[in-house]
Amino acid sequence: DAMVIQNPRYQVTQFGKPVTLSCSQTLNHNVMYWYQQKSSQAPKLLFHYYDKDFNNEADTPDNFQSRRPNTSFCFLDIRSPGLGDAAMYLCATSSRRTDTQYFGPGTRLTVL
Amino acid sequence: AQSVTQPDIHITVSEGASLELRCNYSYGATPYLFWYVQSPGQGLQLLLKYFSGDTLVQGIKGFEAEFKRSQSSFNLRKPSVHWSDAAEYFCAALTGANNLFFGTGTRLTVIP
């Protein structure tokens, strides 16, 4: 089945220690998104890639970066995680920006 | 400003009872509308979507939603709730700016 995969499902890091979250897709979609979801809140868009074109949301902190080396993979890098960055991170894909977004299972990040 | 409103933070229903979750949007034109469901610690699963055409849309797991332009609403319904339906439900709207706006979610509890 075509799907969106996120690894790891659970990530524990220390305050200030860089961490990378991974997302891959077998849908061959052009667009990949990263969302941050804190407890009992709606997902918040951090940025997205349309093919290789990176689009950052205006209020996304510089601490968050992303890479998309190819169509299938996209990475979220948190350069210096703070306690406030503890959240669920969701990856999503869509064929076009104007189409349905399909979400992965998420990575739960804990910052100690 | 574009927004999606889910007025009910938490709803409790008995198993077998009918369910309606409310969603209102604020946008100049008719956006694309979605309902997603999220079980604890999981990603978002698409239940159904409305782009155009028939205003009553059928989704997975026995859910349906009705788009009412006059009320700017897209309420989700299910005639008979099962215990496995307990989850968080998010309404979302995709606007012309190609951003997916989420409501704050409605948590559904199902009692035996």
mmCIF file with all atom_site columns, C-alpha atoms in Angstrom:
data_model
loop_
_atom_site.group_PDB
_atom_site.id
_atom_site.type_symbol
_atom_site.label_atom_id
_atom_site.label_alt_id
_atom_site.label_comp_id
_atom_site.label_asym_id
_atom_site.label_entity_id
_atom_site.label_seq_id
_atom_site.pdbx_PDB_ins_code
_atom_site.Cartn_x
_atom_site.Cartn_y
_atom_site.Cartn_z
_atom_site.occupancy
_atom_site.B_iso_or_equiv
_atom_site.pdbx_formal_charge
_atom_site.auth_seq_id
_atom_site.auth_comp_id
_atom_site.auth_asym_id
_atom_site.auth_atom_id
_atom_site.pdbx_PDB_model_num
ATOM 1   C CA . ASP A 1 1   ? 0.000   0.000  0.000  1.00 0.00 ? 1   ASP A CA 1
ATOM 2   C CA . ALA A 1 2   ? 1.147   3.510  -0.799 1.00 0.00 ? 2   ALA A CA 1
ATOM 3   C CA . MET A 1 3   ? 1.881   5.353  2.385  1.00 0.00 ? 3   MET A CA 1
ATOM 4   C CA . VAL A 1 4   ? 3.704   7.967  4.415  1.00 0.00 ? 4   VAL A CA 1
ATOM 5   C CA . ILE A 1 5   ? 6.285   6.599  6.846  1.00 0.00 ? 5   ILE A CA 1
ATOM 6   C CA . GLN A 1 6   ? 7.921   8.407  9.718  1.00 0.00 ? 6   GLN A CA 1
ATOM 7   C CA . ASN A 1 7   ? 10.943  7.299  11.689 1.00 0.00 ? 7   ASN A CA 1
ATOM 8   C CA . PRO A 1 8   ? 11.444  7.033  14.502 1.00 0.00 ? 8   PRO A CA 1
ATOM 9   C CA . ARG A 1 9   ? 7.984   6.945  16.073 1.00 0.00 ? 9   ARG A CA 1
ATOM 10  C CA . TYR A 1 10  ? 9.428   8.126  19.377 1.00 0.00 ? 10  TYR A CA 1
ATOM 11  C CA . GLN A 1 11  ? 12.543  10.250 19.797 1.00 0.00 ? 11  GLN A CA 1
ATOM 12  C CA . VAL A 1 12  ? 14.133  11.389 23.026 1.00 0.00 ? 12  VAL A CA 1
ATOM 13  C CA . THR A 1 13  ? 16.835  14.030 22.920 1.00 0.00 ? 13  THR A CA 1
ATOM 14  C CA . GLN A 1 14  ? 18.601  16.286 25.347 1.00 0.00 ? 14  GLN A CA 1
ATOM 15  C CA . PHE A 1 15  ? 18.208  20.011 25.597 1.00 0.00 ? 15  PHE A CA 1
ATOM 16  C CA . GLY A 1 16  ? 20.362  21.585 22.895 1.00 0.00 ? 16  GLY A CA 1
ATOM 17  C CA . LYS A 1 17  ? 21.336  18.314 21.201 1.00 0.00 ? 17  LYS A CA 1
ATOM 18  C CA . PRO A 1 18  ? 20.544  18.325 17.470 1.00 0.00 ? 18  PRO A CA 1
ATOM 19  C CA . VAL A 1 19  ? 17.973  15.836 16.278 1.00 0.00 ? 19  VAL A CA 1
ATOM 20  C CA . THR A 1 20  ? 16.740  14.719 12.856 1.00 0.00 ? 20  THR A CA 1
ATOM 21  C CA . LEU A 1 21  ? 13.338  13.279 12.083 1.00 0.00 ? 21  LEU A CA 1
ATOM 22  C CA . SER A 1 22  ? 12.677  11.340 8.918  1.00 0.00 ? 22  SER A CA 1
ATOM 23  C CA . CYS A 1 23  ? 9.739   11.058 6.553  1.00 0.00 ? 23  CYS A CA 1
ATOM 24  C CA . SER A 1 24  ? 9.422   8.926  3.446  1.00 0.00 ? 24  SER A CA 1
ATOM 25  C CA . GLN A 1 25  ? 6.573   8.368  1.031  1.00 0.00 ? 25  GLN A CA 1
ATOM 26  C CA . THR A 1 26  ? 5.648   5.818  -1.600 1.00 0.00 ? 26  THR A CA 1
ATOM 27  C CA . LEU A 1 27  ? 2.881   7.982  -3.077 1.00 0.00 ? 27  LEU A CA 1
ATOM 28  C CA . ASN A 1 28  ? 5.246   9.800  -5.462 1.00 0.00 ? 28  ASN A CA 1
ATOM 29  C CA . HIS A 1 29  ? 3.685   13.078 -4.378 1.00 0.00 ? 29  HIS A CA 1
ATOM 30  C CA . ASN A 1 30  ? 5.239   16.400 -5.319 1.00 0.00 ? 30  ASN A CA 1
ATOM 31  C CA . VAL A 1 31  ? 4.559   18.179 -2.045 1.00 0.00 ? 31  VAL A CA 1
ATOM 32  C CA . MET A 1 32  ? 5.803   17.233 1.418  1.00 0.00 ? 32  MET A CA 1
ATOM 33  C CA . TYR A 1 33  ? 4.858   19.081 4.597  1.00 0.00 ? 33  TYR A CA 1
ATOM 34  C CA . TRP A 1 34  ? 6.067   19.196 8.183  1.00 0.00 ? 34  TRP A CA 1
ATOM 35  C CA . TYR A 1 35  ? 3.660   20.059 10.982 1.00 0.00 ? 35  TYR A CA 1
ATOM 36  C CA . GLN A 1 36  ? 4.215   20.512 14.697 1.00 0.00 ? 36  GLN A CA 1
ATOM 37  C CA . GLN A 1 37  ? 1.393   19.445 16.999 1.00 0.00 ? 37  GLN A CA 1
ATOM 38  C CA . LYS A 1 38  ? 1.536   20.194 20.695 1.00 0.00 ? 38  LYS A CA 1
ATOM 39  C CA . SER A 1 39  ? -0.681  18.478 23.207 1.00 0.00 ? 39  SER A CA 1
ATOM 40  C CA . SER A 1 40  ? -4.398  19.135 22.715 1.00 0.00 ? 40  SER A CA 1
ATOM 41  C CA . GLN A 1 41  ? -3.730  21.539 19.834 1.00 0.00 ? 41  GLN A CA 1
ATOM 42  C CA . ALA A 1 42  ? -4.246  21.499 16.106 1.00 0.00 ? 42  ALA A CA 1
ATOM 43  C CA . PRO A 1 43  ? -1.283  20.802 13.828 1.00 0.00 ? 43  PRO A CA 1
ATOM 44  C CA . LYS A 1 44  ? 0.750   23.866 12.907 1.00 0.00 ? 44  LYS A CA 1
ATOM 45  C CA . LEU A 1 45  ? 2.502   24.025 9.552  1.00 0.00 ? 45  LEU A CA 1
ATOM 46  C CA . LEU A 1 46  ? 6.262   24.585 9.810  1.00 0.00 ? 46  LEU A CA 1
ATOM 47  C CA . PHE A 1 47  ? 7.222   24.414 6.118  1.00 0.00 ? 47  PHE A CA 1
ATOM 48  C CA . HIS A 1 48  ? 6.706   22.485 2.938  1.00 0.00 ? 48  HIS A CA 1
ATOM 49  C CA . TYR A 1 49  ? 8.515   21.445 -0.210 1.00 0.00 ? 49  TYR A CA 1
ATOM 50  C CA . TYR A 1 50  ? 6.988   21.615 -3.643 1.00 0.00 ? 50  TYR A CA 1
ATOM 51  C CA . ASP A 1 51  ? 9.418   19.386 -5.498 1.00 0.00 ? 51  ASP A CA 1
ATOM 52  C CA . LYS A 1 52  ? 12.741  21.006 -4.515 1.00 0.00 ? 52  LYS A CA 1
ATOM 53  C CA . ASP A 1 53  ? 11.218  24.402 -3.835 1.00 0.00 ? 53  ASP A CA 1
ATOM 54  C CA . PHE A 1 54  ? 11.324  25.089 -0.078 1.00 0.00 ? 54  PHE A CA 1
ATOM 55  C CA . ASN A 1 55  ? 8.552   27.194 1.478  1.00 0.00 ? 55  ASN A CA 1
ATOM 56  C CA . ASN A 1 56  ? 8.997   28.331 5.046  1.00 0.00 ? 56  ASN A CA 1
ATOM 57  C CA . GLU A 1 57  ? 6.134   29.641 7.178  1.00 0.00 ? 57  GLU A CA 1
ATOM 58  C CA . ALA A 1 58  ? 6.784   33.152 8.452  1.00 0.00 ? 58  ALA A CA 1
ATOM 59  C CA . ASP A 1 59  ? 6.619   32.211 12.125 1.00 0.00 ? 59  ASP A CA 1
ATOM 60  C CA . THR A 1 60  ? 8.707   29.029 11.969 1.00 0.00 ? 60  THR A CA 1
ATOM 61  C CA . PRO A 1 61  ? 11.752  29.464 14.233 1.00 0.00 ? 61  PRO A CA 1
ATOM 62  C CA . ASP A 1 62  ? 15.208  29.380 12.625 1.00 0.00 ? 62  ASP A CA 1
ATOM 63  C CA . ASN A 1 63  ? 15.952  26.431 14.885 1.00 0.00 ? 63  ASN A CA 1
ATOM 64  C CA . PHE A 1 64  ? 13.929  24.276 12.492 1.00 0.00 ? 64  PHE A CA 1
ATOM 65  C CA . GLN A 1 65  ? 15.377  23.297 9.130  1.00 0.00 ? 65  GLN A CA 1
ATOM 66  C CA . SER A 1 66  ? 14.414  20.809 6.469  1.00 0.00 ? 66  SER A CA 1
ATOM 67  C CA . ARG A 1 67  ? 16.020  18.852 3.664  1.00 0.00 ? 67  ARG A CA 1
ATOM 68  C CA . ARG A 1 68  ? 14.520  16.982 0.754  1.00 0.00 ? 68  ARG A CA 1
ATOM 69  C CA . PRO A 1 69  ? 17.235  15.037 -1.019 1.00 0.00 ? 69  PRO A CA 1
ATOM 70  C CA . ASN A 1 70  ? 14.815  13.320 -3.395 1.00 0.00 ? 70  ASN A CA 1
ATOM 71  C CA . THR A 1 71  ? 11.094  12.915 -4.088 1.00 0.00 ? 71  THR A CA 1
ATOM 72  C CA . SER A 1 72  ? 10.639  10.165 -1.529 1.00 0.00 ? 72  SER A CA 1
ATOM 73  C CA . PHE A 1 73  ? 12.414  11.548 1.520  1.00 0.00 ? 73  PHE A CA 1
ATOM 74  C CA . CYS A 1 74  ? 12.165  14.650 3.635  1.00 0.00 ? 74  CYS A CA 1
ATOM 75  C CA . PHE A 1 75  ? 13.967  15.417 6.894  1.00 0.00 ? 75  PHE A CA 1
ATOM 76  C CA . LEU A 1 76  ? 13.244  17.768 9.760  1.00 0.00 ? 76  LEU A CA 1
ATOM 77  C CA . ASP A 1 77  ? 16.334  19.017 11.594 1.00 0.00 ? 77  ASP A CA 1
ATOM 78  C CA . ILE A 1 78  ? 16.037  20.717 14.958 1.00 0.00 ? 78  ILE A CA 1
ATOM 79  C CA . ARG A 1 79  ? 19.392  22.328 15.563 1.00 0.00 ? 79  ARG A CA 1
ATOM 80  C CA . SER A 1 80  ? 19.130  23.078 19.276 1.00 0.00 ? 80  SER A CA 1
ATOM 81  C CA . PRO A 1 81  ? 15.963  21.611 20.758 1.00 0.00 ? 81  PRO A CA 1
ATOM 82  C CA . GLY A 1 82  ? 14.417  23.433 23.663 1.00 0.00 ? 82  GLY A CA 1
ATOM 83  C CA . LEU A 1 83  ? 11.868  22.157 26.131 1.00 0.00 ? 83  LEU A CA 1
ATOM 84  C CA . GLY A 1 84  ? 9.190   23.993 24.159 1.00 0.00 ? 84  GLY A CA 1
ATOM 85  C CA . ASP A 1 85  ? 9.946   21.914 21.081 1.00 0.00 ? 85  ASP A CA 1
ATOM 86  C CA . ALA A 1 86  ? 8.583   18.758 22.672 1.00 0.00 ? 86  ALA A CA 1
ATOM 87  C CA . ALA A 1 87  ? 5.654   17.820 20.464 1.00 0.00 ? 87  ALA A CA 1
ATOM 88  C CA . MET A 1 88  ? 4.316   15.428 17.876 1.00 0.00 ? 88  MET A CA 1
ATOM 89  C CA . TYR A 1 89  ? 5.825   16.085 14.465 1.00 0.00 ? 89  TYR A CA 1
ATOM 90  C CA . LEU A 1 90  ? 3.661   15.116 11.526 1.00 0.00 ? 90  LEU A CA 1
ATOM 91  C CA . CYS A 1 91  ? 4.726   14.673 7.944  1.00 0.00 ? 91  CYS A CA 1
ATOM 92  C CA . ALA A 1 92  ? 2.161   14.930 5.166  1.00 0.00 ? 92  ALA A CA 1
ATOM 93  C CA . THR A 1 93  ? 2.199   14.678 1.391  1.00 0.00 ? 93  THR A CA 1
ATOM 94  C CA . SER A 1 94  ? -0.035  15.775 -1.463 1.00 0.00 ? 94  SER A CA 1
ATOM 95  C CA . SER A 1 95  ? 0.143   15.512 -5.225 1.00 0.00 ? 95  SER A CA 1
ATOM 96  C CA . ARG A 1 96  ? -0.403  19.255 -5.580 1.00 0.00 ? 96  ARG A CA 1
ATOM 97  C CA . ARG A 1 97  ? -0.744  22.112 -3.110 1.00 0.00 ? 97  ARG A CA 1
ATOM 98  C CA . THR A 1 98  ? -4.462  22.162 -3.938 1.00 0.00 ? 98  THR A CA 1
ATOM 99  C CA . ASP A 1 99  ? -5.054  18.521 -3.193 1.00 0.00 ? 99  ASP A CA 1
ATOM 100 C CA . THR A 1 100 ? -5.687  16.288 -0.221 1.00 0.00 ? 100 THR A CA 1
ATOM 101 C CA . GLN A 1 101 ? -2.890  15.923 2.306  1.00 0.00 ? 101 GLN A CA 1
ATOM 102 C CA . TYR A 1 102 ? -2.076  12.443 3.589  1.00 0.00 ? 102 TYR A CA 1
ATOM 103 C CA . PHE A 1 103 ? -0.397  12.178 6.948  1.00 0.00 ? 103 PHE A CA 1
ATOM 104 C CA . GLY A 1 104 ? 2.145   9.842  8.431  1.00 0.00 ? 104 GLY A CA 1
ATOM 105 C CA . PRO A 1 105 ? 1.835   8.358  11.932 1.00 0.00 ? 105 PRO A CA 1
ATOM 106 C CA . GLY A 1 106 ? 3.979   11.087 13.477 1.00 0.00 ? 106 GLY A CA 1
ATOM 107 C CA . THR A 1 107 ? 7.121   11.214 15.619 1.00 0.00 ? 107 THR A CA 1
ATOM 108 C CA . ARG A 1 108 ? 6.704   12.033 19.299 1.00 0.00 ? 108 ARG A CA 1
ATOM 109 C CA . LEU A 1 109 ? 9.696   14.135 20.382 1.00 0.00 ? 109 LEU A CA 1
ATOM 110 C CA . THR A 1 110 ? 10.648  14.381 24.032 1.00 0.00 ? 110 THR A CA 1
ATOM 111 C CA . VAL A 1 111 ? 13.280  16.897 25.158 1.00 0.00 ? 111 VAL A CA 1
ATOM 112 C CA . LEU A 1 112 ? 14.989  16.239 28.474 1.00 0.00 ? 112 LEU A CA 1
ATOM 113 C CA . ALA B 2 1   ? -9.334  36.294 8.457  1.00 0.00 ? 1   ALA B CA 1
ATOM 114 C CA . GLN B 2 2   ? -9.542  32.716 7.327  1.00 0.00 ? 2   GLN B CA 1
ATOM 115 C CA . SER B 2 3   ? -10.488 30.335 10.097 1.00 0.00 ? 3   SER B CA 1
ATOM 116 C CA . VAL B 2 4   ? -12.077 27.028 10.950 1.00 0.00 ? 4   VAL B CA 1
ATOM 117 C CA . THR B 2 5   ? -14.174 26.768 14.097 1.00 0.00 ? 5   THR B CA 1
ATOM 118 C CA . GLN B 2 6   ? -15.115 23.610 15.951 1.00 0.00 ? 6   GLN B CA 1
ATOM 119 C CA . PRO B 2 7   ? -17.353 24.857 18.751 1.00 0.00 ? 7   PRO B CA 1
ATOM 120 C CA . ASP B 2 8   ? -17.366 21.635 20.749 1.00 0.00 ? 8   ASP B CA 1
ATOM 121 C CA . ILE B 2 9   ? -14.112 20.833 22.537 1.00 0.00 ? 9   ILE B CA 1
ATOM 122 C CA . HIS B 2 10  ? -15.374 17.564 23.962 1.00 0.00 ? 10  HIS B CA 1
ATOM 123 C CA . ILE B 2 11  ? -18.424 15.428 23.201 1.00 0.00 ? 11  ILE B CA 1
ATOM 124 C CA . THR B 2 12  ? -19.551 12.291 25.004 1.00 0.00 ? 12  THR B CA 1
ATOM 125 C CA . VAL B 2 13  ? -22.021 9.886  23.400 1.00 0.00 ? 13  VAL B CA 1
ATOM 126 C CA . SER B 2 14  ? -23.277 6.430  24.219 1.00 0.00 ? 14  SER B CA 1
ATOM 127 C CA . GLU B 2 15  ? -22.309 3.564  21.982 1.00 0.00 ? 15  GLU B CA 1
ATOM 128 C CA . GLY B 2 16  ? -24.979 3.106  19.328 1.00 0.00 ? 16  GLY B CA 1
ATOM 129 C CA . ALA B 2 17  ? -26.169 6.694  19.548 1.00 0.00 ? 17  ALA B CA 1
ATOM 130 C CA . SER B 2 18  ? -25.978 9.117  16.643 1.00 0.00 ? 18  SER B CA 1
ATOM 131 C CA . LEU B 2 19  ? -23.219 11.695 16.395 1.00 0.00 ? 19  LEU B CA 1
ATOM 132 C CA . GLU B 2 20  ? -22.851 15.142 14.894 1.00 0.00 ? 20  GLU B CA 1
ATOM 133 C CA . LEU B 2 21  ? -19.655 17.166 15.121 1.00 0.00 ? 21  LEU B CA 1
ATOM 134 C CA . ARG B 2 22  ? -19.887 20.788 14.121 1.00 0.00 ? 22  ARG B CA 1
ATOM 135 C CA . CYS B 2 23  ? -17.537 22.730 11.883 1.00 0.00 ? 23  CYS B CA 1
ATOM 136 C CA . ASN B 2 24  ? -17.807 26.266 10.560 1.00 0.00 ? 24  ASN B CA 1
ATOM 137 C CA . TYR B 2 25  ? -15.404 28.035 8.246  1.00 0.00 ? 25  TYR B CA 1
ATOM 138 C CA . SER B 2 26  ? -14.748 31.656 7.553  1.00 0.00 ? 26  SER B CA 1
ATOM 139 C CA . TYR B 2 27  ? -13.436 32.342 4.092  1.00 0.00 ? 27  TYR B CA 1
ATOM 140 C CA . GLY B 2 28  ? -14.373 34.535 1.141  1.00 0.00 ? 28  GLY B CA 1
ATOM 141 C CA . ALA B 2 29  ? -14.887 31.663 -1.261 1.00 0.00 ? 29  ALA B CA 1
ATOM 142 C CA . THR B 2 30  ? -15.794 28.048 -0.746 1.00 0.00 ? 30  THR B CA 1
ATOM 143 C CA . PRO B 2 31  ? -12.673 26.235 0.379  1.00 0.00 ? 31  PRO B CA 1
ATOM 144 C CA . TYR B 2 32  ? -11.927 22.580 0.014  1.00 0.00 ? 32  TYR B CA 1
ATOM 145 C CA . LEU B 2 33  ? -13.080 20.947 3.247  1.00 0.00 ? 33  LEU B CA 1
ATOM 146 C CA . PHE B 2 34  ? -11.825 17.905 5.092  1.00 0.00 ? 34  PHE B CA 1
ATOM 147 C CA . TRP B 2 35  ? -12.434 15.854 8.202  1.00 0.00 ? 35  TRP B CA 1
ATOM 148 C CA . TYR B 2 36  ? -9.538  13.991 9.772  1.00 0.00 ? 36  TYR B CA 1
ATOM 149 C CA . VAL B 2 37  ? -9.516  11.652 12.768 1.00 0.00 ? 37  VAL B CA 1
ATOM 150 C CA . GLN B 2 38  ? -6.601  11.180 15.146 1.00 0.00 ? 38  GLN B CA 1
ATOM 151 C CA . SER B 2 39  ? -6.330  8.373  17.675 1.00 0.00 ? 39  SER B CA 1
ATOM 152 C CA . PRO B 2 40  ? -4.039  8.963  20.674 1.00 0.00 ? 40  PRO B CA 1
ATOM 153 C CA . GLY B 2 41  ? -0.377  9.008  19.662 1.00 0.00 ? 41  GLY B CA 1
ATOM 154 C CA . GLN B 2 42  ? -1.211  8.542  15.991 1.00 0.00 ? 42  GLN B CA 1
ATOM 155 C CA . GLY B 2 43  ? -1.191  10.613 12.827 1.00 0.00 ? 43  GLY B CA 1
ATOM 156 C CA . LEU B 2 44  ? -4.215  12.066 11.086 1.00 0.00 ? 44  LEU B CA 1
ATOM 157 C CA . GLN B 2 45  ? -6.392  9.799  8.999  1.00 0.00 ? 45  GLN B CA 1
ATOM 158 C CA . LEU B 2 46  ? -8.596  11.290 6.289  1.00 0.00 ? 46  LEU B CA 1
ATOM 159 C CA . LEU B 2 47  ? -12.281 10.527 6.844  1.00 0.00 ? 47  LEU B CA 1
ATOM 160 C CA . LEU B 2 48  ? -13.766 12.440 3.936  1.00 0.00 ? 48  LEU B CA 1
ATOM 161 C CA . LYS B 2 49  ? -13.433 15.562 1.812  1.00 0.00 ? 49  LYS B CA 1
ATOM 162 C CA . TYR B 2 50  ? -15.553 18.015 -0.128 1.00 0.00 ? 50  TYR B CA 1
ATOM 163 C CA . PHE B 2 51  ? -14.270 19.830 -3.211 1.00 0.00 ? 51  PHE B CA 1
ATOM 164 C CA . SER B 2 52  ? -17.461 20.456 -5.215 1.00 0.00 ? 52  SER B CA 1
ATOM 165 C CA . GLY B 2 53  ? -20.622 18.761 -6.432 1.00 0.00 ? 53  GLY B CA 1
ATOM 166 C CA . ASP B 2 54  ? -22.939 16.769 -4.199 1.00 0.00 ? 54  ASP B CA 1
ATOM 167 C CA . THR B 2 55  ? -23.048 18.514 -0.838 1.00 0.00 ? 55  THR B CA 1
ATOM 168 C CA . LEU B 2 56  ? -23.490 15.256 1.087  1.00 0.00 ? 56  LEU B CA 1
ATOM 169 C CA . VAL B 2 57  ? -20.241 13.317 1.051  1.00 0.00 ? 57  VAL B CA 1
ATOM 170 C CA . GLN B 2 58  ? -19.633 9.810  2.277  1.00 0.00 ? 58  GLN B CA 1
ATOM 171 C CA . GLY B 2 59  ? -16.440 8.803  3.991  1.00 0.00 ? 59  GLY B CA 1
ATOM 172 C CA . ILE B 2 60  ? -14.800 5.841  5.600  1.00 0.00 ? 60  ILE B CA 1
ATOM 173 C CA . LYS B 2 61  ? -15.960 4.092  8.773  1.00 0.00 ? 61  LYS B CA 1
ATOM 174 C CA . GLY B 2 62  ? -19.605 5.020  8.141  1.00 0.00 ? 62  GLY B CA 1
ATOM 175 C CA . PHE B 2 63  ? -19.105 8.785  8.440  1.00 0.00 ? 63  PHE B CA 1
ATOM 176 C CA . GLU B 2 64  ? -20.728 11.403 6.264  1.00 0.00 ? 64  GLU B CA 1
ATOM 177 C CA . ALA B 2 65  ? -20.632 15.192 6.141  1.00 0.00 ? 65  ALA B CA 1
ATOM 178 C CA . GLU B 2 66  ? -22.884 17.809 4.652  1.00 0.00 ? 66  GLU B CA 1
ATOM 179 C CA . PHE B 2 67  ? -21.657 21.069 3.174  1.00 0.00 ? 67  PHE B CA 1
ATOM 180 C CA . LYS B 2 68  ? -24.060 23.959 3.708  1.00 0.00 ? 68  LYS B CA 1
ATOM 181 C CA . ARG B 2 69  ? -22.936 27.102 1.956  1.00 0.00 ? 69  ARG B CA 1
ATOM 182 C CA . SER B 2 70  ? -25.610 29.300 3.562  1.00 0.00 ? 70  SER B CA 1
ATOM 183 C CA . GLN B 2 71  ? -24.361 28.352 7.024  1.00 0.00 ? 71  GLN B CA 1
ATOM 184 C CA . SER B 2 72  ? -20.652 28.071 6.138  1.00 0.00 ? 72  SER B CA 1
ATOM 185 C CA . SER B 2 73  ? -20.760 24.675 7.778  1.00 0.00 ? 73  SER B CA 1
ATOM 186 C CA . PHE B 2 74  ? -19.426 21.202 7.138  1.00 0.00 ? 74  PHE B CA 1
ATOM 187 C CA . ASN B 2 75  ? -20.763 19.032 9.956  1.00 0.00 ? 75  ASN B CA 1
ATOM 188 C CA . LEU B 2 76  ? -19.697 15.428 10.390 1.00 0.00 ? 76  LEU B CA 1
ATOM 189 C CA . ARG B 2 77  ? -22.297 12.775 11.195 1.00 0.00 ? 77  ARG B CA 1
ATOM 190 C CA . LYS B 2 78  ? -22.520 9.111  11.992 1.00 0.00 ? 78  LYS B CA 1
ATOM 191 C CA . PRO B 2 79  ? -25.825 7.325  12.642 1.00 0.00 ? 79  PRO B CA 1
ATOM 192 C CA . SER B 2 80  ? -24.493 4.831  15.185 1.00 0.00 ? 80  SER B CA 1
ATOM 193 C CA . VAL B 2 81  ? -21.242 5.343  17.058 1.00 0.00 ? 81  VAL B CA 1
ATOM 194 C CA . HIS B 2 82  ? -18.931 2.465  17.929 1.00 0.00 ? 82  HIS B CA 1
ATOM 195 C CA . TRP B 2 83  ? -16.509 2.406  20.862 1.00 0.00 ? 83  TRP B CA 1
ATOM 196 C CA . SER B 2 84  ? -13.616 2.430  18.367 1.00 0.00 ? 84  SER B CA 1
ATOM 197 C CA . ASP B 2 85  ? -14.724 5.881  17.146 1.00 0.00 ? 85  ASP B CA 1
ATOM 198 C CA . ALA B 2 86  ? -13.370 7.484  20.317 1.00 0.00 ? 86  ALA B CA 1
ATOM 199 C CA . ALA B 2 87  ? -10.661 9.858  19.069 1.00 0.00 ? 87  ALA B CA 1
ATOM 200 C CA . GLU B 2 88  ? -9.910  13.490 18.243 1.00 0.00 ? 88  GLU B CA 1
ATOM 201 C CA . TYR B 2 89  ? -11.636 14.864 15.139 1.00 0.00 ? 89  TYR B CA 1
ATOM 202 C CA . PHE B 2 90  ? -10.268 17.766 13.145 1.00 0.00 ? 90  PHE B CA 1
ATOM 203 C CA . CYS B 2 91  ? -12.080 19.779 10.525 1.00 0.00 ? 91  CYS B CA 1
ATOM 204 C CA . ALA B 2 92  ? -9.805  21.529 8.022  1.00 0.00 ? 92  ALA B CA 1
ATOM 205 C CA . ALA B 2 93  ? -10.125 23.913 5.106  1.00 0.00 ? 93  ALA B CA 1
ATOM 206 C CA . LEU B 2 94  ? -7.744  24.333 2.174  1.00 0.00 ? 94  LEU B CA 1
ATOM 207 C CA . THR B 2 95  ? -7.884  27.903 1.002  1.00 0.00 ? 95  THR B CA 1
ATOM 208 C CA . GLY B 2 96  ? -6.845  29.629 -2.178 1.00 0.00 ? 96  GLY B CA 1
ATOM 209 C CA . ALA B 2 97  ? -3.479  30.387 -0.604 1.00 0.00 ? 97  ALA B CA 1
ATOM 210 C CA . ASN B 2 98  ? -2.977  26.621 -0.464 1.00 0.00 ? 98  ASN B CA 1
ATOM 211 C CA . ASN B 2 99  ? -2.745  26.546 3.318  1.00 0.00 ? 99  ASN B CA 1
ATOM 212 C CA . LEU B 2 100 ? -4.593  23.881 5.268  1.00 0.00 ? 100 LEU B CA 1
ATOM 213 C CA . PHE B 2 101 ? -6.317  25.545 8.214  1.00 0.00 ? 101 PHE B CA 1
ATOM 214 C CA . PHE B 2 102 ? -7.320  23.237 11.040 1.00 0.00 ? 102 PHE B CA 1
ATOM 215 C CA . GLY B 2 103 ? -9.978  23.695 13.656 1.00 0.00 ? 103 GLY B CA 1
ATOM 216 C CA . THR B 2 104 ? -8.984  23.161 17.274 1.00 0.00 ? 104 THR B CA 1
ATOM 217 C CA . GLY B 2 105 ? -10.442 19.673 17.270 1.00 0.00 ? 105 GLY B CA 1
ATOM 218 C CA . THR B 2 106 ? -13.283 17.876 19.040 1.00 0.00 ? 106 THR B CA 1
ATOM 219 C CA . ARG B 2 107 ? -12.489 15.027 21.378 1.00 0.00 ? 107 ARG B CA 1
ATOM 220 C CA . LEU B 2 108 ? -15.066 12.249 21.213 1.00 0.00 ? 108 LEU B CA 1
ATOM 221 C CA . THR B 2 109 ? -15.638 9.947  24.167 1.00 0.00 ? 109 THR B CA 1
ATOM 222 C CA . VAL B 2 110 ? -17.861 6.898  23.700 1.00 0.00 ? 110 VAL B CA 1
ATOM 223 C CA . ILE B 2 111 ? -19.443 5.335  26.763 1.00 0.00 ? 111 ILE B CA 1
ATOM 224 C CA . PRO B 2 112 ? -20.771 1.783  26.830 1.00 0.00 ? 112 PRO B CA 1
#
